[in-house]
Amino acid sequence: MKALVVAEHVRGELRPITLELISAARSLGGPVEVVVIAAEPSSFTDAVNVEGVDEILAVKVDHDEFENDVYQQAVEQLIAERSPDVVLLGFTVNSMGYGPALATKLGTGFASDVFAVRDENGELVAERSFYGAKVNGEVEFPGHDRAVLLVRATAWPPAEGAGSASVTEVSVEPTASRARHQDWVEVQAGDVDITTADFLLSVGRGIGDKENLEQFEELAEAMGATLSCSRPLVDAGWMPSARQVGQSGKTVNSKVYLVLGISGAVQHLAGMKTCGTIIAVNTDPEAAIFNVAHYGAVADLFEVAEELEKLY
Ligand SMILES: Cc1cc2nc3c(=O)[nH]c(=O)nc-3n(C[C@H](O)[C@H](O)[C@H](O)COP(=O)(O)OP(=O)(O)OC[C@H]3O[C@@H](n4cnc5c(N)ncnc54)[C@H](O)[C@@H]3O)c2cc1C
C-alpha cells in the first residue's frame, strides 16, 4: 500500500510526529513518499531521509510557517500526481486545519486520531477510539480507493536508521492563502518547561476548586515534582497553558507521572502515555487513566495527598 506522509515542522525544527508517521507508513509495507513543504525544503530533507523512505518530495513555498491553504493545495496536487493509497498526516492542530477539507474535496476515506493501521488483503483498516477512549474500533473505507488519516502522536515509535531516499523537487501552483502567520507568542517568562521534568505531579478537574491548587503546588514542591495539569484547569484560567499536558498542550516524557483526578481522555493520554511510570489516583474505577497507569489507586485524591504530605 503506497503511503504519502506530510512532514510537519515548526520554527526550523522537524516535529517528532513526522518520524512517527514514517513508521506508520512503513508498517503498511508499500512505497513511502514524504513531502516537505517549506521555504527551504532542503533544510529538512536529511532529517526525513530515514530507513524505509523511498522518495522525498520537496515543495518550495514562500513562507516557512504552516498555512492551511498552501498545504491543502500542495497535498492535493501531489495526490493527483502520485496516487497514494493512503495519506498520513499528524493528528495535530496544523493537519486538523486542512486534512478533513482535503478528504472532503477529493471524496476520499477519512479517519482522525488513528493509532493503528493495517493492510488487510489490499484493504486499509485503521483503528481509533470512540466514546472518550472507552471503546476502540476499526474503520474500513468501503468504496474508497484512498484515505486521508490523521495519526495520533506517540502511537508509533519514531522511524530511525540512515535512509537512501531520492529527493525530487516539485513545484506547486502558488496559492492565495486566506490566513497568514503573524507572530509566535512565547510562553510566560519564568514558567517551567514541563517537557524536561523527570517527575510530574499532574492534577485535573478532580481537585474541584481553584483554592485547592495551592495544596498541590506545595505538595509538588515538597516532593521535588513539577506541577502539570489537564486542559480544563487551563481553560478555567487556574493554571498557565505552559503547564497543560496533552494533545493541545505539551507532550511529556517524565520518568514518573503521578496523576490526581484526571479521567484520562484521549487528548490527555496523547501527551503523557509514554512516561516511564504512571501512577493514577481516581475515585472512578472505570476511569480511562487506569488503562495506561502502571500503578493505580481507586481513592480520594485529597486523602492520598494528605498521606503524601506526611511523608515529605
Ligand atoms: C481538540 C481537543 C483537544 C484537547 N486537548 C487536551 C489536552 O491537551 N489536554 C487535556 O488534558 N485535555 C484536552 N482536551 C480535553 C479532554 O477531552 C478532557 O475534557 C480533559 O482531559 C478532561 O480533564 P480532566 O480529566 O481533568 O477532567 P474530567 O474528565 O472531568 O475528570 C476528572 C476526574 O477526576 C476524578 N475525580 C473527581 N473527584 C475526585 C477525587 N476527589 N479524588 C480522585 N479523583 C476524583 C473523576 O472521577 C474524573 O475521572 C481536549 C479536547 C479536545 C476536543
mmCIF file of C-alpha atoms and ligand atoms in Angstrom:
data_model
loop_
_atom_site.group_PDB
_atom_site.id
_atom_site.type_symbol
_atom_site.label_atom_id
_atom_site.label_comp_id
_atom_site.label_asym_id
_atom_site.label_seq_id
_atom_site.Cartn_x
_atom_site.Cartn_y
_atom_site.Cartn_z
ATOM 1 C CA MET A 1 0.000 0.000 0.000
ATOM 2 C CA LYS A 2 1.605 3.240 -1.150
ATOM 3 C CA ALA A 3 1.747 5.952 1.521
ATOM 4 C CA LEU A 4 2.301 9.691 1.282
ATOM 5 C CA VAL A 5 3.496 11.270 4.534
ATOM 6 C CA VAL A 6 3.264 15.015 5.068
ATOM 7 C CA ALA A 7 6.172 16.302 7.176
ATOM 8 C CA GLU A 8 5.477 18.833 9.905
ATOM 9 C CA HIS A 9 7.963 21.423 11.060
ATOM 10 C CA VAL A 10 7.884 24.457 13.258
ATOM 11 C CA ARG A 11 10.427 27.254 13.607
ATOM 12 C CA GLY A 12 13.014 25.384 11.621
ATOM 13 C CA GLU A 13 12.648 22.104 13.539
ATOM 14 C CA LEU A 14 11.115 18.906 12.208
ATOM 15 C CA ARG A 15 8.279 17.868 14.538
ATOM 16 C CA PRO A 16 8.627 14.363 16.040
ATOM 17 C CA ILE A 17 5.244 13.314 14.607
ATOM 18 C CA THR A 18 6.857 13.256 11.153
ATOM 19 C CA LEU A 19 9.115 10.307 12.011
ATOM 20 C CA GLU A 20 6.194 8.552 13.702
ATOM 21 C CA LEU A 21 4.146 8.950 10.514
ATOM 22 C CA ILE A 22 7.002 7.374 8.570
ATOM 23 C CA SER A 23 6.893 4.356 10.926
ATOM 24 C CA ALA A 24 3.139 4.080 10.381
ATOM 25 C CA ALA A 25 3.645 4.301 6.606
ATOM 26 C CA ARG A 26 6.362 1.636 6.685
ATOM 27 C CA SER A 27 4.069 -0.738 8.559
ATOM 28 C CA LEU A 28 1.793 -0.790 5.507
ATOM 29 C CA GLY A 29 4.549 -2.457 3.513
ATOM 30 C CA GLY A 30 4.422 -0.345 0.353
ATOM 31 C CA PRO A 31 6.439 2.561 -1.021
ATOM 32 C CA VAL A 32 6.791 5.565 1.309
ATOM 33 C CA GLU A 33 6.968 9.104 -0.040
ATOM 34 C CA VAL A 34 7.498 12.053 2.292
ATOM 35 C CA VAL A 35 6.535 15.550 1.255
ATOM 36 C CA VAL A 36 8.327 18.508 2.807
ATOM 37 C CA ILE A 37 6.602 21.860 2.268
ATOM 38 C CA ALA A 38 8.873 24.692 3.334
ATOM 39 C CA ALA A 39 10.630 27.878 2.285
ATOM 40 C CA GLU A 40 13.844 25.824 2.181
ATOM 41 C CA PRO A 41 12.794 22.170 1.955
ATOM 42 C CA SER A 42 16.435 21.114 1.725
ATOM 43 C CA SER A 43 16.902 22.072 5.380
ATOM 44 C CA PHE A 44 14.633 19.142 6.360
ATOM 45 C CA THR A 45 15.495 16.512 3.782
ATOM 46 C CA ASP A 46 18.323 14.966 5.842
ATOM 47 C CA ALA A 47 16.063 14.667 8.885
ATOM 48 C CA VAL A 48 13.334 12.798 6.975
ATOM 49 C CA ASN A 49 15.763 10.654 4.990
ATOM 50 C CA VAL A 50 15.417 7.674 7.288
ATOM 51 C CA GLU A 51 15.289 3.975 6.593
ATOM 52 C CA GLY A 52 12.229 2.946 4.635
ATOM 53 C CA VAL A 53 11.607 6.272 2.890
ATOM 54 C CA ASP A 54 11.723 5.808 -0.874
ATOM 55 C CA GLU A 55 11.355 9.351 -2.084
ATOM 56 C CA ILE A 56 11.298 12.839 -0.593
ATOM 57 C CA LEU A 57 9.165 15.368 -2.409
ATOM 58 C CA ALA A 58 10.497 18.884 -1.806
ATOM 59 C CA VAL A 59 7.923 21.609 -2.279
ATOM 60 C CA LYS A 60 9.315 25.131 -2.049
ATOM 61 C CA VAL A 61 6.810 27.737 -0.882
ATOM 62 C CA ASP A 62 7.053 31.429 0.022
ATOM 63 C CA HIS A 63 6.704 31.143 3.780
ATOM 64 C CA ASP A 64 8.147 28.565 6.134
ATOM 65 C CA GLU A 65 5.254 28.750 8.589
ATOM 66 C CA PHE A 66 2.299 26.436 8.148
ATOM 67 C CA GLU A 67 -0.636 27.773 6.112
ATOM 68 C CA ASN A 68 -3.815 25.748 5.600
ATOM 69 C CA ASP A 69 -4.472 26.715 2.003
ATOM 70 C CA VAL A 70 -0.896 26.174 0.882
ATOM 71 C CA TYR A 71 -0.668 22.705 2.444
ATOM 72 C CA GLN A 72 -4.074 21.690 1.154
ATOM 73 C CA GLN A 73 -3.273 22.718 -2.390
ATOM 74 C CA ALA A 74 0.208 21.163 -2.375
ATOM 75 C CA VAL A 75 -1.006 17.837 -0.984
ATOM 76 C CA GLU A 76 -3.983 17.798 -3.338
ATOM 77 C CA GLN A 77 -1.660 18.237 -6.303
ATOM 78 C CA LEU A 78 0.679 15.524 -5.044
ATOM 79 C CA ILE A 79 -2.194 13.099 -4.553
ATOM 80 C CA ALA A 80 -3.185 13.664 -8.186
ATOM 81 C CA GLU A 81 0.383 13.176 -9.396
ATOM 82 C CA ARG A 82 1.445 10.329 -7.086
ATOM 83 C CA SER A 83 -1.758 8.364 -6.466
ATOM 84 C CA PRO A 84 -1.006 7.192 -2.909
ATOM 85 C CA ASP A 85 -3.381 4.675 -1.334
ATOM 86 C CA VAL A 86 -3.122 6.425 1.997
ATOM 87 C CA VAL A 87 -2.141 9.958 3.012
ATOM 88 C CA LEU A 88 -0.770 10.216 6.544
ATOM 89 C CA LEU A 89 -0.939 13.497 8.442
ATOM 90 C CA GLY A 90 -0.391 14.134 12.144
ATOM 91 C CA PHE A 91 -3.449 14.461 14.373
ATOM 92 C CA THR A 92 -2.182 17.940 15.129
ATOM 93 C CA VAL A 93 -3.627 21.423 15.126
ATOM 94 C CA ASN A 94 -1.988 22.090 11.736
ATOM 95 C CA SER A 95 -3.235 18.988 9.964
ATOM 96 C CA MET A 96 -6.689 19.223 11.515
ATOM 97 C CA GLY A 97 -6.870 22.547 9.711
ATOM 98 C CA TYR A 98 -6.800 21.080 6.231
ATOM 99 C CA GLY A 99 -6.902 17.240 6.369
ATOM 100 C CA PRO A 100 -10.703 16.914 6.640
ATOM 101 C CA ALA A 101 -11.208 19.583 3.946
ATOM 102 C CA LEU A 102 -8.808 17.753 1.662
ATOM 103 C CA ALA A 103 -10.612 14.434 2.153
ATOM 104 C CA THR A 104 -13.999 16.045 1.614
ATOM 105 C CA LYS A 105 -12.906 17.828 -1.552
ATOM 106 C CA LEU A 106 -11.358 14.708 -3.056
ATOM 107 C CA GLY A 107 -14.058 12.364 -1.762
ATOM 108 C CA THR A 108 -11.531 10.059 -0.078
ATOM 109 C CA GLY A 109 -11.979 7.992 3.072
ATOM 110 C CA PHE A 110 -11.047 9.774 6.291
ATOM 111 C CA ALA A 111 -10.327 8.953 9.915
ATOM 112 C CA SER A 112 -8.805 11.050 12.692
ATOM 113 C CA ASP A 113 -6.908 10.159 15.862
ATOM 114 C CA VAL A 114 -5.742 6.892 14.315
ATOM 115 C CA PHE A 115 -3.422 4.747 16.442
ATOM 116 C CA ALA A 116 -3.100 1.584 14.311
ATOM 117 C CA VAL A 117 -3.317 0.726 10.620
ATOM 118 C CA ARG A 118 -3.031 -2.424 8.570
ATOM 119 C CA ASP A 119 -3.319 -3.641 5.021
ATOM 120 C CA GLU A 120 -5.874 -6.451 5.039
ATOM 121 C CA ASN A 121 -5.777 -8.152 1.653
ATOM 122 C CA GLY A 122 -5.360 -4.822 -0.089
ATOM 123 C CA GLU A 123 -7.990 -3.042 2.027
ATOM 124 C CA LEU A 124 -6.950 -0.371 4.502
ATOM 125 C CA VAL A 125 -8.103 -0.813 8.098
ATOM 126 C CA ALA A 126 -7.494 1.918 10.688
ATOM 127 C CA GLU A 127 -8.113 1.830 14.428
ATOM 128 C CA ARG A 128 -9.273 4.745 16.548
ATOM 129 C CA SER A 129 -11.051 5.312 19.857
ATOM 130 C CA PHE A 130 -14.634 6.293 20.400
ATOM 131 C CA TYR A 131 -16.696 7.500 23.363
ATOM 132 C CA GLY A 132 -13.910 9.264 25.227
ATOM 133 C CA ALA A 133 -11.457 6.422 24.661
ATOM 134 C CA LYS A 134 -13.726 3.863 26.336
ATOM 135 C CA VAL A 135 -14.064 1.858 23.111
ATOM 136 C CA ASN A 136 -11.576 1.155 20.341
ATOM 137 C CA GLY A 137 -12.978 0.477 16.903
ATOM 138 C CA GLU A 138 -11.826 -0.435 13.431
ATOM 139 C CA VAL A 139 -12.605 1.800 10.497
ATOM 140 C CA GLU A 140 -12.823 0.456 6.951
ATOM 141 C CA PHE A 141 -13.217 2.528 3.841
ATOM 142 C CA PRO A 142 -15.502 0.594 1.500
ATOM 143 C CA GLY A 143 -15.977 2.273 -1.846
ATOM 144 C CA HIS A 144 -12.869 4.424 -1.453
ATOM 145 C CA ASP A 145 -9.581 3.643 -3.116
ATOM 146 C CA ARG A 146 -7.795 6.158 -0.937
ATOM 147 C CA ALA A 147 -7.937 7.514 2.619
ATOM 148 C CA VAL A 148 -6.579 10.516 4.492
ATOM 149 C CA LEU A 149 -5.650 9.570 8.057
ATOM 150 C CA LEU A 150 -4.776 11.894 10.932
ATOM 151 C CA VAL A 151 -2.442 9.882 13.128
ATOM 152 C CA ARG A 152 -2.202 10.173 16.912
ATOM 153 C CA ALA A 153 1.144 11.377 18.283
ATOM 154 C CA THR A 154 3.309 8.734 20.016
ATOM 155 C CA ALA A 155 1.231 5.854 18.597
ATOM 156 C CA TRP A 156 4.263 4.690 16.580
ATOM 157 C CA PRO A 157 7.918 4.919 17.547
ATOM 158 C CA PRO A 158 9.920 7.450 15.542
ATOM 159 C CA ALA A 159 11.498 5.945 12.422
ATOM 160 C CA GLU A 160 15.276 5.817 12.581
ATOM 161 C CA GLY A 161 18.252 4.492 10.694
ATOM 162 C CA ALA A 162 20.011 6.124 7.777
ATOM 163 C CA GLY A 163 17.938 6.253 4.611
ATOM 164 C CA SER A 164 18.777 6.475 0.957
ATOM 165 C CA ALA A 165 15.726 8.240 -0.443
ATOM 166 C CA SER A 166 15.912 10.243 -3.636
ATOM 167 C CA VAL A 167 14.855 13.883 -3.444
ATOM 168 C CA THR A 168 12.532 15.269 -6.107
ATOM 169 C CA GLU A 169 11.726 18.948 -6.346
ATOM 170 C CA VAL A 170 8.061 19.515 -7.026
ATOM 171 C CA SER A 171 6.603 22.902 -7.858
ATOM 172 C CA VAL A 172 3.046 23.681 -6.910
ATOM 173 C CA GLU A 173 0.826 26.405 -8.274
ATOM 174 C CA PRO A 174 1.088 29.455 -5.984
ATOM 175 C CA THR A 175 -1.947 29.751 -3.735
ATOM 176 C CA ALA A 176 -3.558 32.876 -2.385
ATOM 177 C CA SER A 177 -3.562 31.922 1.286
ATOM 178 C CA ARG A 178 -6.530 33.162 3.277
ATOM 179 C CA ALA A 179 -4.532 33.120 6.501
ATOM 180 C CA ARG A 180 -1.043 34.398 7.145
ATOM 181 C CA HIS A 181 1.156 33.551 10.105
ATOM 182 C CA GLN A 182 1.797 36.753 12.043
ATOM 183 C CA ASP A 183 3.869 36.006 15.074
ATOM 184 C CA TRP A 184 4.955 33.468 17.679
ATOM 185 C CA VAL A 185 3.758 34.037 21.218
ATOM 186 C CA GLU A 186 6.287 32.898 23.785
ATOM 187 C CA VAL A 187 5.191 31.060 26.917
ATOM 188 C CA GLN A 188 5.091 33.216 30.014
ATOM 189 C CA ALA A 189 8.607 34.066 31.113
ATOM 190 C CA GLY A 190 9.682 32.422 34.318
ATOM 191 C CA ASP A 191 7.389 29.438 33.964
ATOM 192 C CA VAL A 192 8.854 25.964 33.890
ATOM 193 C CA ASP A 193 9.299 23.635 30.961
ATOM 194 C CA ILE A 194 7.274 20.559 31.891
ATOM 195 C CA THR A 195 8.642 18.649 28.889
ATOM 196 C CA THR A 196 12.049 18.288 30.538
ATOM 197 C CA ALA A 197 10.847 17.388 34.061
ATOM 198 C CA ASP A 198 11.718 13.950 35.439
ATOM 199 C CA PHE A 199 8.869 13.888 37.941
ATOM 200 C CA LEU A 200 5.481 15.421 37.191
ATOM 201 C CA LEU A 201 2.573 15.743 39.594
ATOM 202 C CA SER A 202 -0.391 16.290 37.318
ATOM 203 C CA VAL A 203 -3.756 17.477 38.586
ATOM 204 C CA GLY A 204 -7.130 17.600 36.886
ATOM 205 C CA ARG A 205 -10.703 18.668 37.389
ATOM 206 C CA GLY A 206 -10.901 16.218 40.286
ATOM 207 C CA ILE A 207 -9.225 18.819 42.526
ATOM 208 C CA GLY A 208 -12.563 20.593 42.412
ATOM 209 C CA ASP A 209 -11.663 24.199 43.087
ATOM 210 C CA LYS A 210 -9.012 26.769 42.276
ATOM 211 C CA GLU A 211 -8.487 27.305 46.011
ATOM 212 C CA ASN A 212 -7.247 23.711 46.290
ATOM 213 C CA LEU A 213 -4.411 24.301 43.824
ATOM 214 C CA GLU A 214 -2.110 25.762 46.442
ATOM 215 C CA GLN A 215 -2.117 22.450 48.310
ATOM 216 C CA PHE A 216 -0.839 20.641 45.225
ATOM 217 C CA GLU A 217 1.707 23.340 44.396
ATOM 218 C CA GLU A 218 3.120 22.848 47.894
ATOM 219 C CA LEU A 219 2.972 19.074 47.628
ATOM 220 C CA ALA A 220 4.784 19.152 44.275
ATOM 221 C CA GLU A 221 7.497 21.340 45.714
ATOM 222 C CA ALA A 222 7.898 19.128 48.781
ATOM 223 C CA MET A 223 8.144 16.010 46.623
ATOM 224 C CA GLY A 224 10.566 17.580 44.153
ATOM 225 C CA ALA A 225 7.981 17.284 41.392
ATOM 226 C CA THR A 226 6.885 19.776 38.770
ATOM 227 C CA LEU A 227 3.180 20.569 38.733
ATOM 228 C CA SER A 228 1.318 19.986 35.469
ATOM 229 C CA CYS A 229 -2.385 19.711 34.684
ATOM 230 C CA SER A 230 -5.180 18.718 32.339
ATOM 231 C CA ARG A 231 -6.796 21.173 29.995
ATOM 232 C CA PRO A 232 -9.896 22.204 31.981
ATOM 233 C CA LEU A 233 -7.641 23.842 34.577
ATOM 234 C CA VAL A 234 -6.031 25.944 31.859
ATOM 235 C CA ASP A 235 -9.377 26.744 30.232
ATOM 236 C CA ALA A 236 -10.652 27.905 33.631
ATOM 237 C CA GLY A 237 -7.616 30.180 33.995
ATOM 238 C CA TRP A 238 -6.342 28.303 37.081
ATOM 239 C CA MET A 239 -3.032 27.265 35.511
ATOM 240 C CA PRO A 240 -0.924 28.713 32.650
ATOM 241 C CA SER A 241 -1.070 26.901 29.308
ATOM 242 C CA ALA A 242 2.634 26.026 29.632
ATOM 243 C CA ARG A 243 1.596 23.505 32.308
ATOM 244 C CA GLN A 244 -1.006 21.692 30.193
ATOM 245 C CA VAL A 245 -0.288 18.104 29.212
ATOM 246 C CA GLY A 246 -1.971 16.662 26.145
ATOM 247 C CA GLN A 247 -2.799 16.927 22.535
ATOM 248 C CA SER A 248 -3.303 20.695 22.570
ATOM 249 C CA GLY A 249 -0.759 21.125 25.358
ATOM 250 C CA LYS A 250 2.696 19.646 25.886
ATOM 251 C CA THR A 251 3.870 16.104 25.239
ATOM 252 C CA VAL A 252 5.783 14.997 28.312
ATOM 253 C CA ASN A 253 8.019 12.043 28.902
ATOM 254 C CA SER A 254 8.852 12.206 32.597
ATOM 255 C CA LYS A 255 10.273 9.236 34.470
ATOM 256 C CA VAL A 256 7.367 9.450 36.915
ATOM 257 C CA TYR A 257 3.887 10.829 36.184
ATOM 258 C CA LEU A 258 1.719 10.982 39.285
ATOM 259 C CA VAL A 259 -1.775 11.869 38.162
ATOM 260 C CA LEU A 260 -4.514 13.001 40.549
ATOM 261 C CA GLY A 261 -8.125 13.452 39.475
ATOM 262 C CA ILE A 262 -7.650 13.221 35.701
ATOM 263 C CA SER A 263 -10.067 10.951 33.839
ATOM 264 C CA GLY A 264 -7.671 10.012 31.030
ATOM 265 C CA ALA A 265 -9.404 11.446 27.973
ATOM 266 C CA VAL A 266 -7.636 10.503 24.777
ATOM 267 C CA GLN A 267 -6.446 14.074 24.300
ATOM 268 C CA HIS A 268 -4.737 13.940 27.676
ATOM 269 C CA LEU A 269 -3.245 10.491 27.107
ATOM 270 C CA ALA A 270 -1.742 11.685 23.826
ATOM 271 C CA GLY A 271 0.595 13.882 25.843
ATOM 272 C CA MET A 272 1.747 11.535 28.614
ATOM 273 C CA LYS A 273 1.305 7.861 27.879
ATOM 274 C CA THR A 274 4.978 7.304 27.113
ATOM 275 C CA CYS A 275 6.028 8.431 30.618
ATOM 276 C CA GLY A 276 8.185 5.914 32.457
ATOM 277 C CA THR A 277 5.996 5.106 35.460
ATOM 278 C CA ILE A 278 2.424 6.346 35.549
ATOM 279 C CA ILE A 279 0.658 6.340 38.905
ATOM 280 C CA ALA A 280 -3.025 7.266 38.853
ATOM 281 C CA VAL A 281 -5.398 8.196 41.655
ATOM 282 C CA ASN A 282 -9.065 8.439 40.804
ATOM 283 C CA THR A 283 -12.336 7.689 42.590
ATOM 284 C CA ASP A 284 -13.809 6.175 39.426
ATOM 285 C CA PRO A 285 -12.536 2.600 38.918
ATOM 286 C CA GLU A 286 -13.618 2.818 35.255
ATOM 287 C CA ALA A 287 -11.548 5.949 34.550
ATOM 288 C CA ALA A 288 -9.573 5.547 31.310
ATOM 289 C CA ILE A 289 -6.410 6.749 33.021
ATOM 290 C CA PHE A 290 -6.153 3.304 34.626
ATOM 291 C CA ASN A 291 -5.726 1.785 31.148
ATOM 292 C CA VAL A 292 -2.299 3.406 30.832
ATOM 293 C CA ALA A 293 -1.300 3.563 34.505
ATOM 294 C CA HIS A 294 1.374 1.189 35.788
ATOM 295 C CA TYR A 295 0.056 1.676 39.327
ATOM 296 C CA GLY A 296 -3.377 2.870 40.303
ATOM 297 C CA ALA A 297 -5.392 3.653 43.393
ATOM 298 C CA VAL A 298 -9.169 3.964 43.404
ATOM 299 C CA ALA A 299 -9.141 6.571 46.126
ATOM 300 C CA ASP A 300 -9.930 10.134 47.042
ATOM 301 C CA LEU A 301 -7.052 12.290 45.828
ATOM 302 C CA PHE A 302 -7.252 14.552 48.890
ATOM 303 C CA GLU A 303 -6.759 11.585 51.205
ATOM 304 C CA VAL A 304 -3.785 10.418 49.126
ATOM 305 C CA ALA A 305 -2.356 13.953 49.107
ATOM 306 C CA GLU A 306 -2.698 14.114 52.886
ATOM 307 C CA GLU A 307 -0.757 10.859 53.293
ATOM 308 C CA LEU A 308 1.945 12.073 50.897
ATOM 309 C CA GLU A 309 2.232 15.352 52.791
ATOM 310 C CA LYS A 310 3.065 13.350 55.928
ATOM 311 C CA LEU A 311 5.935 11.662 54.098
ATOM 312 C CA TYR A 312 7.597 14.838 52.794
HETATM 313 C C1 LIG B 1 -9.414 19.180 20.365
HETATM 314 C C2 LIG B 1 -9.273 18.887 21.825
HETATM 315 C C3 LIG B 1 -8.038 18.990 22.416
HETATM 316 C C4 LIG B 1 -7.892 18.714 23.773
HETATM 317 N N1 LIG B 1 -6.660 18.808 24.331
HETATM 318 C C5 LIG B 1 -6.493 18.448 25.618
HETATM 319 C C6 LIG B 1 -5.186 18.457 26.201
HETATM 320 O O1 LIG B 1 -4.184 18.841 25.577
HETATM 321 N N2 LIG B 1 -5.071 18.064 27.481
HETATM 322 C C7 LIG B 1 -6.145 17.636 28.234
HETATM 323 O O2 LIG B 1 -5.958 17.290 29.410
HETATM 324 N N3 LIG B 1 -7.382 17.646 27.707
HETATM 325 C C8 LIG B 1 -7.579 18.058 26.419
HETATM 326 N N4 LIG B 1 -8.829 18.063 25.908
HETATM 327 C C9 LIG B 1 -9.964 17.856 26.824
HETATM 328 C C10 LIG B 1 -10.239 16.410 27.108
HETATM 329 O O3 LIG B 1 -11.133 15.892 26.159
HETATM 330 C C11 LIG B 1 -10.892 16.247 28.513
HETATM 331 O O4 LIG B 1 -12.059 17.019 28.559
HETATM 332 C C12 LIG B 1 -9.977 16.644 29.654
HETATM 333 O O5 LIG B 1 -8.715 15.992 29.541
HETATM 334 C C13 LIG B 1 -10.631 16.270 30.957
HETATM 335 O O6 LIG B 1 -9.840 16.735 32.007
HETATM 336 P P1 LIG B 1 -9.906 16.049 33.429
HETATM 337 O O7 LIG B 1 -9.565 14.607 33.295
HETATM 338 O O8 LIG B 1 -9.103 16.887 34.358
HETATM 339 O O9 LIG B 1 -11.446 16.251 33.827
HETATM 340 P P2 LIG B 1 -12.625 15.195 33.918
HETATM 341 O O10 LIG B 1 -12.779 14.431 32.659
HETATM 342 O O11 LIG B 1 -13.806 15.943 34.422
HETATM 343 O O12 LIG B 1 -12.127 14.151 35.007
HETATM 344 C C14 LIG B 1 -12.000 14.444 36.356
HETATM 345 C C15 LIG B 1 -11.655 13.128 37.044
HETATM 346 O O13 LIG B 1 -11.415 13.362 38.409
HETATM 347 C C16 LIG B 1 -11.955 12.264 39.131
HETATM 348 N N5 LIG B 1 -12.221 12.750 40.476
HETATM 349 C C17 LIG B 1 -13.165 13.646 40.884
HETATM 350 N N6 LIG B 1 -13.048 13.876 42.185
HETATM 351 C C18 LIG B 1 -12.028 13.102 42.648
HETATM 352 C C19 LIG B 1 -11.440 12.904 43.916
HETATM 353 N N7 LIG B 1 -11.848 13.578 44.998
HETATM 354 N N8 LIG B 1 -10.410 12.021 44.015
HETATM 355 C C20 LIG B 1 -9.943 11.351 42.927
HETATM 356 N N9 LIG B 1 -10.490 11.509 41.702
HETATM 357 C C21 LIG B 1 -11.502 12.374 41.562
HETATM 358 C C22 LIG B 1 -13.208 11.861 38.370
HETATM 359 O O14 LIG B 1 -13.543 10.520 38.634
HETATM 360 C C23 LIG B 1 -12.757 12.075 36.934
HETATM 361 O O15 LIG B 1 -12.195 10.881 36.386
HETATM 362 C C24 LIG B 1 -9.013 18.349 24.565
HETATM 363 C C25 LIG B 1 -10.261 18.238 23.957
HETATM 364 C C26 LIG B 1 -10.396 18.499 22.617
HETATM 365 C C27 LIG B 1 -11.751 18.370 21.989
#
